[in-house]
CSV table of N, CA and C in Angstrom, one decimal:
chain,number,residue,atom,x,y,z
A,1,MET,N,-38.3,48.6,-11.4
A,1,MET,CA,-37.5,47.5,-12.6
A,1,MET,C,-36.8,48.7,-13.6
A,2,THR,N,-37.3,49.6,-14.0
A,2,THR,CA,-36.6,50.4,-14.6
A,2,THR,C,-35.1,50.9,-13.9
A,3,GLN,N,-35.3,51.1,-12.5
A,3,GLN,CA,-33.9,51.3,-12.0
A,3,GLN,C,-33.3,50.2,-12.2
A,4,ASN,N,-33.3,49.0,-11.8
A,4,ASN,CA,-32.4,47.6,-12.1
A,4,ASN,C,-31.8,47.5,-13.6
A,5,VAL,N,-32.8,47.8,-14.8
A,5,VAL,CA,-31.8,48.0,-15.8
A,5,VAL,C,-30.7,49.2,-15.9
A,6,ALA,N,-31.5,50.3,-15.4
A,6,ALA,CA,-30.3,51.1,-15.6
A,6,ALA,C,-29.1,51.0,-14.6
A,7,LEU,N,-29.1,50.3,-13.4
A,7,LEU,CA,-28.3,49.8,-12.7
A,7,LEU,C,-27.2,48.6,-13.7
A,8,LEU,N,-27.8,47.8,-14.3
A,8,LEU,CA,-27.0,47.1,-15.0
A,8,LEU,C,-26.3,47.4,-16.1
A,9,ALA,N,-27.1,48.6,-17.0
A,9,ALA,CA,-26.4,48.9,-18.1
A,9,ALA,C,-25.3,50.2,-17.6
A,10,ALA,N,-25.3,50.6,-16.1
A,10,ALA,CA,-24.3,51.7,-15.8
A,10,ALA,C,-23.0,50.8,-15.2
A,11,VAL,N,-22.9,49.1,-15.0
A,11,VAL,CA,-22.0,48.4,-14.7
A,11,VAL,C,-20.8,48.5,-16.0
A,12,PRO,N,-19.8,48.9,-15.7
A,12,PRO,CA,-18.6,48.8,-16.8
A,12,PRO,C,-18.5,47.2,-17.0
A,13,SER,N,-18.1,47.0,-18.4
A,13,SER,CA,-17.4,45.7,-18.8
A,13,SER,C,-16.4,45.1,-18.2
A,14,GLN,N,-15.4,46.0,-17.7
A,14,GLN,CA,-14.0,45.6,-16.9
A,14,GLN,C,-14.4,44.9,-15.7
A,15,ASN,N,-15.4,45.3,-15.0
A,15,ASN,CA,-15.7,44.6,-13.7
A,15,ASN,C,-16.4,43.3,-13.7
A,16,ILE,N,-17.0,42.9,-15.0
A,16,ILE,CA,-17.3,42.0,-15.4
A,16,ILE,C,-15.9,40.9,-15.5
A,17,ILE,N,-15.2,41.5,-16.5
A,17,ILE,CA,-14.0,40.7,-16.6
A,17,ILE,C,-13.1,40.4,-15.4
A,18,THR,N,-12.9,41.2,-14.6
A,18,THR,CA,-12.1,41.0,-13.5
A,18,THR,C,-12.6,40.2,-12.5
A,19,SER,N,-14.0,40.3,-12.2
A,19,SER,CA,-14.9,39.6,-11.7
A,19,SER,C,-15.3,38.2,-11.8
A,20,VAL,N,-15.2,37.9,-13.1
A,20,VAL,CA,-15.7,36.3,-13.4
A,20,VAL,C,-14.4,35.6,-14.4
A,21,VAL,N,-14.2,36.3,-15.1
A,21,VAL,CA,-13.4,35.6,-16.0
A,21,VAL,C,-11.8,35.6,-15.6
A,22,LEU,N,-11.2,36.6,-14.8
A,22,LEU,CA,-9.9,36.0,-14.2
A,22,LEU,C,-10.0,35.1,-12.8
A,23,PRO,N,-11.0,35.1,-12.0
A,23,PRO,CA,-10.8,33.7,-11.5
A,23,PRO,C,-11.1,32.2,-12.2
A,24,LEU,N,-11.9,32.4,-13.1
A,24,LEU,CA,-12.2,31.2,-14.0
A,24,LEU,C,-10.5,30.6,-14.2
A,25,VAL,N,-10.0,31.8,-15.2
A,25,VAL,CA,-8.8,31.5,-15.7
A,25,VAL,C,-7.6,31.1,-14.6
A,26,ALA,N,-7.9,31.6,-13.3
A,26,ALA,CA,-6.9,31.2,-11.9
A,26,ALA,C,-7.2,29.8,-11.7
A,27,MET,N,-8.7,29.6,-11.7
A,27,MET,CA,-9.1,28.3,-11.3
A,27,MET,C,-8.5,27.2,-12.2
A,28,ILE,N,-8.8,27.4,-13.4
A,28,ILE,CA,-7.8,26.5,-14.5
A,28,ILE,C,-6.5,26.2,-14.4
A,29,ALA,N,-5.8,27.3,-14.2
A,29,ALA,CA,-4.4,27.4,-14.2
A,29,ALA,C,-4.2,26.4,-12.8
A,30,VAL,N,-4.6,26.6,-11.8
A,30,VAL,CA,-4.2,25.5,-10.5
A,30,VAL,C,-4.5,24.3,-10.8
A,31,PHE,N,-5.6,24.0,-11.3
A,31,PHE,CA,-6.0,22.6,-11.9
A,31,PHE,C,-4.9,21.9,-12.6
A,32,TYR,N,-4.4,22.7,-13.6
A,32,TYR,CA,-3.7,22.1,-14.6
A,32,TYR,C,-2.3,22.1,-14.2
A,33,PHE,N,-1.5,22.9,-13.1
A,33,PHE,CA,0.0,23.1,-12.6
A,33,PHE,C,-0.3,22.3,-11.4
A,34,GLY,N,-1.5,22.3,-10.6
A,34,GLY,CA,-1.4,21.5,-9.3
A,34,GLY,C,-1.6,20.1,-9.4
A,35,ILE,N,-2.7,19.9,-10.5
A,35,ILE,CA,-3.4,18.2,-10.3
A,35,ILE,C,-2.8,17.7,-12.0
A,36,ILE,N,-3.1,18.3,-13.1
A,36,ILE,CA,-3.0,17.3,-14.0
A,36,ILE,C,-1.8,17.0,-14.7
A,37,ARG,N,-0.7,18.1,-14.5
A,37,ARG,CA,0.3,18.3,-15.1
A,37,ARG,C,1.4,16.7,-14.2
A,38,PRO,N,1.3,17.1,-12.9
A,38,PRO,CA,2.1,16.0,-12.0
A,38,PRO,C,1.9,14.7,-12.0
A,39,ASN,N,0.6,14.4,-12.5
A,39,ASN,CA,0.1,13.3,-12.7
A,39,ASN,C,0.5,12.6,-14.0
A,40,LYS,N,0.2,13.5,-15.1
A,40,LYS,CA,1.1,13.5,-16.4
A,40,LYS,C,2.5,12.7,-16.3
A,41,LYS,N,3.1,13.5,-15.3
A,41,LYS,CA,4.6,13.1,-15.0
A,41,LYS,C,4.8,12.2,-14.5
A,42,LYS,N,3.7,11.7,-13.5
A,42,LYS,CA,4.1,10.5,-12.7
A,42,LYS,C,3.5,8.9,-13.8
A,43,GLU,N,2.7,9.4,-14.5
A,43,GLU,CA,2.2,8.5,-15.3
A,43,GLU,C,3.4,8.0,-16.5
A,44,LYS,N,4.1,9.2,-16.9
A,44,LYS,CA,5.2,9.0,-17.8
A,44,LYS,C,6.3,8.4,-17.2
A,45,ALA,N,7.0,8.6,-16.2
A,45,ALA,CA,8.0,8.1,-15.4
A,45,ALA,C,7.6,6.5,-15.0
A,46,ALA,N,6.0,6.1,-14.8
A,46,ALA,CA,5.9,4.8,-14.8
A,46,ALA,C,5.8,3.9,-16.0
A,47,GLU,N,5.4,4.6,-17.0
A,47,GLU,CA,5.5,4.1,-18.4
A,47,GLU,C,6.9,3.6,-18.6
A,48,ASP,N,7.8,5.0,-18.5
A,48,ASP,CA,9.3,4.8,-18.7
A,48,ASP,C,9.9,3.4,-18.1
A,49,MET,N,9.6,3.3,-16.9
A,49,MET,CA,10.0,2.4,-16.1
A,49,MET,C,9.6,0.9,-16.7
A,50,ARG,N,8.5,0.8,-17.0
A,50,ARG,CA,7.8,-0.4,-17.5
A,50,ARG,C,8.4,-0.8,-18.9
A,51,ASP,N,8.7,0.0,-19.7
A,51,ASP,CA,9.5,0.2,-21.1
A,51,ASP,C,11.0,-0.3,-21.1
A,52,ASN,N,11.4,-0.1,-20.0
A,52,ASN,CA,12.8,-0.5,-19.6
A,52,ASN,C,13.3,-1.7,-18.6
A,53,LEU,N,12.3,-2.6,-18.6
A,53,LEU,CA,12.3,-3.7,-17.7
A,53,LEU,C,13.3,-4.8,-18.3
A,54,LYS,N,14.0,-5.2,-17.7
A,54,LYS,CA,15.4,-6.3,-18.4
A,54,LYS,C,15.2,-7.4,-17.2
A,55,VAL,N,15.4,-8.5,-18.0
A,55,VAL,CA,15.8,-9.8,-17.1
A,55,VAL,C,16.7,-9.6,-15.8
A,56,GLY,N,16.6,-10.1,-14.8
A,56,GLY,CA,17.1,-9.8,-13.4
A,56,GLY,C,16.8,-8.4,-12.7
A,57,ASP,N,16.1,-7.6,-13.3
A,57,ASP,CA,15.7,-6.8,-12.4
A,57,ASP,C,14.6,-7.3,-11.5
A,58,GLU,N,14.6,-7.0,-10.1
A,58,GLU,CA,13.8,-7.3,-8.9
A,58,GLU,C,12.7,-6.2,-9.0
A,59,ILE,N,11.6,-6.8,-8.8
A,59,ILE,CA,10.3,-5.9,-9.1
A,59,ILE,C,9.5,-6.0,-7.6
A,60,ILE,N,8.5,-5.0,-7.9
A,60,ILE,CA,7.1,-5.3,-6.8
A,60,ILE,C,6.2,-5.2,-7.5
A,61,THR,N,5.1,-5.9,-7.4
A,61,THR,CA,4.0,-5.8,-8.2
A,61,THR,C,2.8,-4.9,-7.3
A,62,ILE,N,1.6,-4.4,-8.2
A,62,ILE,CA,0.8,-3.9,-7.3
A,62,ILE,C,0.1,-4.7,-6.1
A,63,GLY,N,0.0,-5.6,-6.7
A,63,GLY,CA,-0.4,-6.3,-5.4
A,63,GLY,C,0.6,-6.8,-4.4
A,64,GLY,N,1.9,-6.4,-4.3
A,64,GLY,CA,2.6,-6.4,-3.5
A,64,GLY,C,3.6,-7.6,-3.3
A,65,MET,N,3.6,-8.5,-4.4
A,65,MET,CA,4.6,-9.5,-4.4
A,65,MET,C,5.7,-9.3,-5.2
A,66,THR,N,7.0,-9.9,-4.5
A,66,THR,CA,8.4,-9.4,-5.3
A,66,THR,C,8.7,-10.5,-5.9
A,67,GLY,N,9.6,-10.3,-6.8
A,67,GLY,CA,10.4,-11.2,-7.3
A,67,GLY,C,11.3,-10.8,-8.5
A,68,LYS,N,12.2,-11.6,-9.2
A,68,LYS,CA,13.2,-11.1,-9.9
A,68,LYS,C,12.7,-11.5,-11.6
A,69,ILE,N,12.7,-10.7,-12.3
A,69,ILE,CA,12.2,-10.8,-13.7
A,69,ILE,C,13.3,-11.8,-14.6
A,70,ILE,N,12.5,-13.1,-15.3
A,70,ILE,CA,13.5,-14.0,-15.7
A,70,ILE,C,13.2,-13.8,-17.3
A,71,GLN,N,11.8,-13.5,-17.5
A,71,GLN,CA,11.5,-13.2,-19.1
A,71,GLN,C,10.7,-12.0,-19.3
A,72,VAL,N,10.9,-11.2,-20.4
A,72,VAL,CA,10.3,-10.0,-20.7
A,72,VAL,C,9.6,-10.2,-22.1
A,73,LYS,N,8.3,-10.0,-22.3
A,73,LYS,CA,7.9,-10.1,-23.4
A,73,LYS,C,7.1,-8.9,-24.0
A,74,GLU,N,6.5,-8.6,-25.0
A,74,GLU,CA,5.7,-7.3,-25.4
A,74,GLU,C,5.0,-6.7,-24.2
A,75,ASP,N,4.0,-7.5,-23.5
A,75,ASP,CA,3.1,-7.1,-22.5
A,75,ASP,C,2.9,-7.6,-21.4
A,76,VAL,N,4.0,-8.8,-21.3
A,76,VAL,CA,3.8,-9.7,-20.4
A,76,VAL,C,5.2,-9.9,-19.6
A,77,VAL,N,5.5,-9.9,-18.5
A,77,VAL,CA,6.8,-10.2,-18.0
A,77,VAL,C,6.5,-11.3,-17.0
A,78,VAL,N,7.5,-12.4,-17.0
A,78,VAL,CA,7.4,-13.5,-16.4
A,78,VAL,C,8.7,-13.5,-15.1
A,79,PHE,N,8.1,-13.5,-13.9
A,79,PHE,CA,9.1,-13.0,-12.8
A,79,PHE,C,9.2,-14.4,-12.0
A,80,GLU,N,10.0,-14.5,-11.1
A,80,GLU,CA,10.5,-15.8,-10.1
A,80,GLU,C,10.3,-15.4,-8.7
A,81,THR,N,9.4,-16.1,-7.7
A,81,THR,CA,9.3,-15.5,-6.5
A,81,THR,C,9.7,-16.7,-5.8
A,82,THR,N,10.2,-15.8,-4.3
A,82,THR,CA,10.7,-16.9,-3.2
A,82,THR,C,11.7,-18.0,-3.4
A,83,GLY,N,12.3,-18.5,-2.7
A,83,GLY,CA,13.2,-19.9,-2.7
A,83,GLY,C,12.7,-20.8,-3.6
A,84,MET,N,11.7,-21.3,-3.5
A,84,MET,CA,10.7,-22.4,-4.3
A,84,MET,C,10.9,-22.0,-6.0
A,85,LYS,N,11.2,-20.9,-6.5
A,85,LYS,CA,11.4,-20.6,-7.7
A,85,LYS,C,9.9,-20.5,-8.8
A,86,THR,N,9.0,-20.1,-7.9
A,86,THR,CA,7.7,-20.1,-8.4
A,86,THR,C,7.5,-19.1,-9.6
A,87,ARG,N,7.3,-19.3,-10.6
A,87,ARG,CA,7.2,-18.5,-11.7
A,87,ARG,C,5.9,-17.9,-11.9
A,88,ILE,N,5.7,-16.7,-12.1
A,88,ILE,CA,4.4,-15.9,-12.4
A,88,ILE,C,4.3,-15.0,-13.6
A,89,GLU,N,3.3,-15.3,-14.4
A,89,GLU,CA,3.3,-14.5,-15.7
A,89,GLU,C,2.4,-13.3,-15.1
A,90,LEU,N,2.7,-12.0,-15.8
A,90,LEU,CA,2.3,-10.8,-15.0
A,90,LEU,C,2.2,-9.8,-16.1
A,91,MET,N,1.3,-9.0,-16.4
A,91,MET,CA,1.3,-7.8,-17.4
A,91,MET,C,2.1,-6.9,-16.9
A,92,LYS,N,2.5,-6.3,-17.7
A,92,LYS,CA,3.5,-4.8,-17.6
A,92,LYS,C,2.6,-3.8,-16.7
A,93,TRP,N,1.6,-3.6,-16.6
A,93,TRP,CA,1.2,-2.5,-16.1
A,93,TRP,C,0.7,-3.0,-14.4
A,94,GLY,N,0.9,-4.2,-14.2
A,94,GLY,CA,0.5,-4.8,-12.7
A,94,GLY,C,2.0,-4.3,-12.3
A,95,ILE,N,3.3,-3.7,-12.7
A,95,ILE,CA,4.3,-3.8,-12.2
A,95,ILE,C,4.5,-2.2,-11.4
A,96,GLN,N,4.7,-2.5,-10.2
A,96,GLN,CA,4.6,-1.1,-9.4
A,96,GLN,C,6.0,-0.3,-9.1
A,97,GLN,N,7.1,-1.1,-9.1
A,97,GLN,CA,8.3,-0.7,-8.9
A,97,GLN,C,9.6,-1.8,-8.8
A,98,VAL,N,10.5,-1.2,-9.5
A,98,VAL,CA,11.6,-2.2,-9.7
A,98,VAL,C,12.5,-1.6,-8.6
A,99,THR,N,13.0,-2.7,-7.6
A,99,THR,CA,13.6,-2.4,-6.6
A,99,THR,C,15.2,-2.4,-6.8
A,100,LYS,N,15.7,-3.2,-7.6
A,100,LYS,CA,17.0,-3.6,-8.1
A,100,LYS,C,17.4,-3.6,-9.4
A,101,GLU,N,17.8,-3.0,-10.1
A,101,GLU,CA,18.1,-2.8,-11.7
A,101,GLU,C,19.5,-3.7,-11.9
A,102,LYS,N,19.6,-4.7,-12.8
A,102,LYS,CA,20.5,-5.6,-13.0
A,102,LYS,C,21.6,-4.4,-13.5
A,103,ASN,N,21.4,-3.5,-14.6
A,103,ASN,CA,22.8,-2.8,-14.7
A,103,ASN,C,23.2,-1.9,-13.8
A,104,LYS,N,22.4,-1.4,-12.8
A,104,LYS,CA,23.2,-0.4,-11.9
A,104,LYS,C,24.3,-1.3,-10.9
A,105,LYS,N,23.7,-2.6,-10.8
A,105,LYS,CA,24.9,-3.6,-10.1
A,105,LYS,C,26.2,-3.2,-10.8
A,106,GLU,N,25.7,-3.8,-12.0
A,106,GLU,CA,27.0,-4.2,-13.1
A,106,GLU,C,28.2,-2.6,-13.1
A,107,VAL,N,27.3,-1.5,-13.2
A,107,VAL,CA,27.7,-0.2,-13.5
A,107,VAL,C,28.8,0.1,-12.0
A,108,SER,N,27.8,0.0,-10.9
A,108,SER,CA,28.7,0.4,-9.8
A,108,SER,C,29.9,-0.7,-9.3
A,109,SER,N,29.3,-1.9,-9.7
A,109,SER,CA,30.9,-2.9,-9.4
A,109,SER,C,32.0,-2.8,-10.3
A,110,SER,N,31.7,-2.2,-11.5
A,110,SER,CA,32.8,-1.9,-12.6
A,110,SER,C,33.4,-0.5,-12.1
A,111,LYS,N,32.7,0.5,-11.7
A,111,LYS,CA,33.3,1.6,-11.0
A,111,LYS,C,34.1,1.3,-9.9
A,112,THR,N,34.0,0.4,-8.8
A,112,THR,CA,34.8,0.2,-7.6
A,112,THR,C,35.9,-0.8,-8.5
A,113,SER,N,35.8,-1.6,-9.4
A,113,SER,CA,36.9,-2.5,-10.0
A,113,SER,C,37.9,-1.3,-10.7
A,114,LYS,N,37.6,-0.2,-11.3
A,114,LYS,CA,38.4,0.9,-11.6
A,114,LYS,C,39.0,1.6,-10.9
A,115,GLU,N,38.2,1.9,-9.9
A,115,GLU,CA,38.8,2.6,-8.6
A,115,GLU,C,40.2,1.8,-7.7
A,116,ASP,N,39.5,0.4,-8.0
A,116,ASP,CA,40.8,-0.4,-7.2
A,116,ASP,C,42.1,-0.7,-8.1
A,117,GLU,N,41.8,-0.7,-9.2
A,117,GLU,CA,42.9,-0.7,-10.5
A,117,GLU,C,43.6,0.4,-10.1
A,118,ALA,N,43.2,1.9,-10.3
A,118,ALA,CA,43.8,3.0,-10.2
A,118,ALA,C,44.6,3.0,-8.8
A,119,SER,N,44.0,2.4,-7.6
A,119,SER,CA,44.7,2.6,-6.2
A,119,SER,C,46.1,1.8,-6.2
A,120,GLU,N,45.8,0.7,-7.0
A,120,GLU,CA,47.0,-0.3,-7.2
A,120,GLU,C,48.0,0.1,-7.8
A,121,VAL,N,47.8,0.9,-8.9
A,121,VAL,CA,48.7,1.7,-9.7
A,121,VAL,C,49.4,2.8,-9.0
A,122,ARG,N,48.7,3.5,-8.2
A,122,ARG,CA,49.4,4.3,-7.7
A,122,ARG,C,50.2,3.9,-6.3
A,123,GLU,N,49.9,2.6,-6.0
A,123,GLU,CA,50.8,1.9,-4.8
A,123,GLU,C,51.9,1.5,-5.4
A,124,GLU,N,51.8,1.0,-6.6
A,124,GLU,CA,53.0,0.4,-7.4
A,124,GLU,C,54.2,1.8,-7.8
A,125,GLU,N,53.5,2.9,-8.2
A,125,GLU,CA,54.4,4.2,-8.5
A,125,GLU,C,55.0,4.5,-7.3
A,126,GLN,N,54.7,4.2,-6.0
A,126,GLN,CA,55.0,5.0,-4.8
A,126,GLN,C,56.1,3.7,-4.6
Protein backbone atom coordinates (compact mmCIF):
# COMPACT_ATOMS: atom_id res chain seq x y z
CA MET A 1 0.00 0.00 0.00
CA THR A 2 2.87 2.33 0.68
CA GLN A 3 4.06 1.68 -2.85
CA ASN A 4 0.68 2.84 -4.29
CA VAL A 5 0.81 6.05 -2.27
CA ALA A 6 4.33 6.66 -3.47
CA LEU A 7 3.23 6.14 -7.10
CA LEU A 8 0.33 8.60 -6.73
CA ALA A 9 2.61 11.18 -5.20
CA ALA A 10 5.07 10.75 -8.06
CA VAL A 11 2.41 11.55 -10.76
CA PRO A 12 2.97 15.13 -11.87
CA SER A 13 -0.02 17.52 -11.76
CA GLN A 14 0.38 18.37 -15.46
CA ASN A 15 -0.59 14.85 -16.47
CA ILE A 16 -3.82 15.16 -14.48
CA ILE A 17 -4.61 18.47 -16.14
CA THR A 18 -3.97 17.18 -19.64
CA SER A 19 -5.70 13.86 -19.10
CA VAL A 20 -8.82 15.11 -17.28
CA VAL A 21 -9.41 18.82 -17.74
CA LEU A 22 -8.61 19.24 -21.44
CA PRO A 23 -10.97 16.49 -22.64
CA LEU A 24 -13.70 17.93 -20.40
CA VAL A 25 -13.20 21.41 -21.88
CA ALA A 26 -13.18 19.92 -25.38
CA MET A 27 -16.49 18.11 -24.74
CA ILE A 28 -18.11 21.30 -23.43
CA ALA A 29 -16.90 23.21 -26.51
CA VAL A 30 -18.27 20.52 -28.85
CA PHE A 31 -21.67 20.60 -27.11
CA TYR A 32 -21.82 24.39 -27.22
CA PHE A 33 -20.73 24.90 -30.84
CA GLY A 34 -22.32 21.72 -32.17
CA ILE A 35 -25.66 21.65 -30.38
CA ILE A 36 -26.54 24.67 -28.24
CA ARG A 37 -25.46 27.51 -30.54
CA PRO A 38 -27.17 26.21 -33.74
CA ASN A 39 -30.40 25.59 -31.80
CA LYS A 40 -30.36 29.14 -30.46
CA LYS A 41 -29.90 30.47 -34.00
CA LYS A 42 -32.88 28.42 -35.24
CA GLU A 43 -35.05 29.60 -32.33
CA LYS A 44 -34.10 33.23 -32.98
CA ALA A 45 -34.87 32.90 -36.71
CA ALA A 46 -38.27 31.35 -35.93
CA GLU A 47 -39.03 34.10 -33.40
CA ASP A 48 -38.09 36.80 -35.92
CA MET A 49 -40.29 35.16 -38.56
CA ARG A 50 -43.25 35.09 -36.17
CA ASP A 51 -42.69 38.70 -35.11
CA ASN A 52 -42.69 39.87 -38.75
CA LEU A 53 -45.98 38.26 -39.81
CA LYS A 54 -48.20 40.54 -41.91
CA VAL A 55 -51.68 40.40 -43.33
CA GLY A 56 -51.55 38.66 -46.70
CA ASP A 57 -48.65 36.32 -45.90
CA GLU A 58 -49.25 32.66 -46.73
CA ILE A 59 -48.31 30.30 -43.91
CA ILE A 60 -47.96 26.64 -42.98
CA THR A 61 -48.84 25.66 -39.41
CA ILE A 62 -47.08 23.06 -37.30
CA GLY A 63 -50.08 20.80 -37.88
CA GLY A 64 -49.73 21.09 -41.66
CA MET A 65 -52.62 23.47 -42.41
CA THR A 66 -52.01 26.17 -44.98
CA GLY A 67 -53.68 29.51 -45.43
CA LYS A 68 -53.47 33.25 -45.84
CA ILE A 69 -53.22 35.61 -42.86
CA ILE A 70 -56.29 37.82 -42.43
CA GLN A 71 -55.56 39.43 -39.06
CA VAL A 72 -52.50 39.68 -36.79
CA LYS A 73 -52.91 40.30 -33.06
CA GLU A 74 -50.31 40.28 -30.29
CA ASP A 75 -50.13 36.50 -29.75
CA VAL A 76 -52.82 35.27 -32.14
CA VAL A 77 -53.10 35.10 -35.92
CA VAL A 78 -56.35 34.62 -37.84
CA PHE A 79 -55.86 32.89 -41.17
CA GLU A 80 -58.14 31.74 -43.96
CA THR A 81 -57.96 28.30 -45.54
CA THR A 82 -59.33 26.73 -48.74
CA GLY A 83 -61.85 28.12 -51.19
CA MET A 84 -64.59 28.05 -48.57
CA LYS A 85 -62.70 30.77 -46.67
CA THR A 86 -62.74 29.00 -43.34
CA ARG A 87 -61.18 31.29 -40.72
CA ILE A 88 -59.04 29.81 -37.96
CA GLU A 89 -57.45 31.49 -34.95
CA LEU A 90 -53.98 30.22 -34.16
CA MET A 91 -51.32 31.11 -31.62
CA LYS A 92 -48.22 32.56 -33.28
CA TRP A 93 -46.00 29.78 -31.93
CA GLY A 94 -48.09 27.33 -34.01
CA ILE A 95 -46.78 28.77 -37.29
CA GLN A 96 -43.98 26.74 -38.79
CA GLN A 97 -43.20 28.55 -42.02
CA VAL A 98 -44.13 31.55 -44.15
CA THR A 99 -44.37 30.35 -47.76
CA LYS A 100 -45.13 33.64 -49.53
CA GLU A 101 -44.61 37.05 -48.03
CA LYS A 102 -46.78 39.89 -49.27
CA ASN A 103 -43.94 42.44 -49.40
CA LYS A 104 -41.65 40.18 -51.44
CA LYS A 105 -44.27 39.97 -54.18
CA GLU A 106 -44.69 43.75 -54.23
CA VAL A 107 -40.95 44.38 -54.26
CA SER A 108 -40.32 41.92 -57.08
CA SER A 109 -43.20 43.30 -59.16
CA SER A 110 -42.00 46.88 -58.62
CA LYS A 111 -38.50 45.87 -59.76
CA THR A 112 -39.87 44.34 -62.95
CA SER A 113 -41.97 47.43 -63.64
CA LYS A 114 -38.87 49.65 -63.21
CA GLU A 115 -36.94 47.38 -65.55
CA ASP A 116 -39.79 47.58 -68.09
CA GLU A 117 -39.79 51.38 -67.86
CA ALA A 118 -36.02 51.49 -68.36
CA SER A 119 -36.24 49.24 -71.44
CA GLU A 120 -39.03 51.45 -72.89
CA VAL A 121 -36.88 54.54 -72.41
CA ARG A 122 -33.96 52.82 -74.18
CA GLU A 123 -36.23 51.85 -77.09
CA GLU A 124 -37.49 55.44 -77.43
CA GLU A 125 -33.92 56.76 -77.49
CA GLN A 126 -33.00 54.44 -80.34
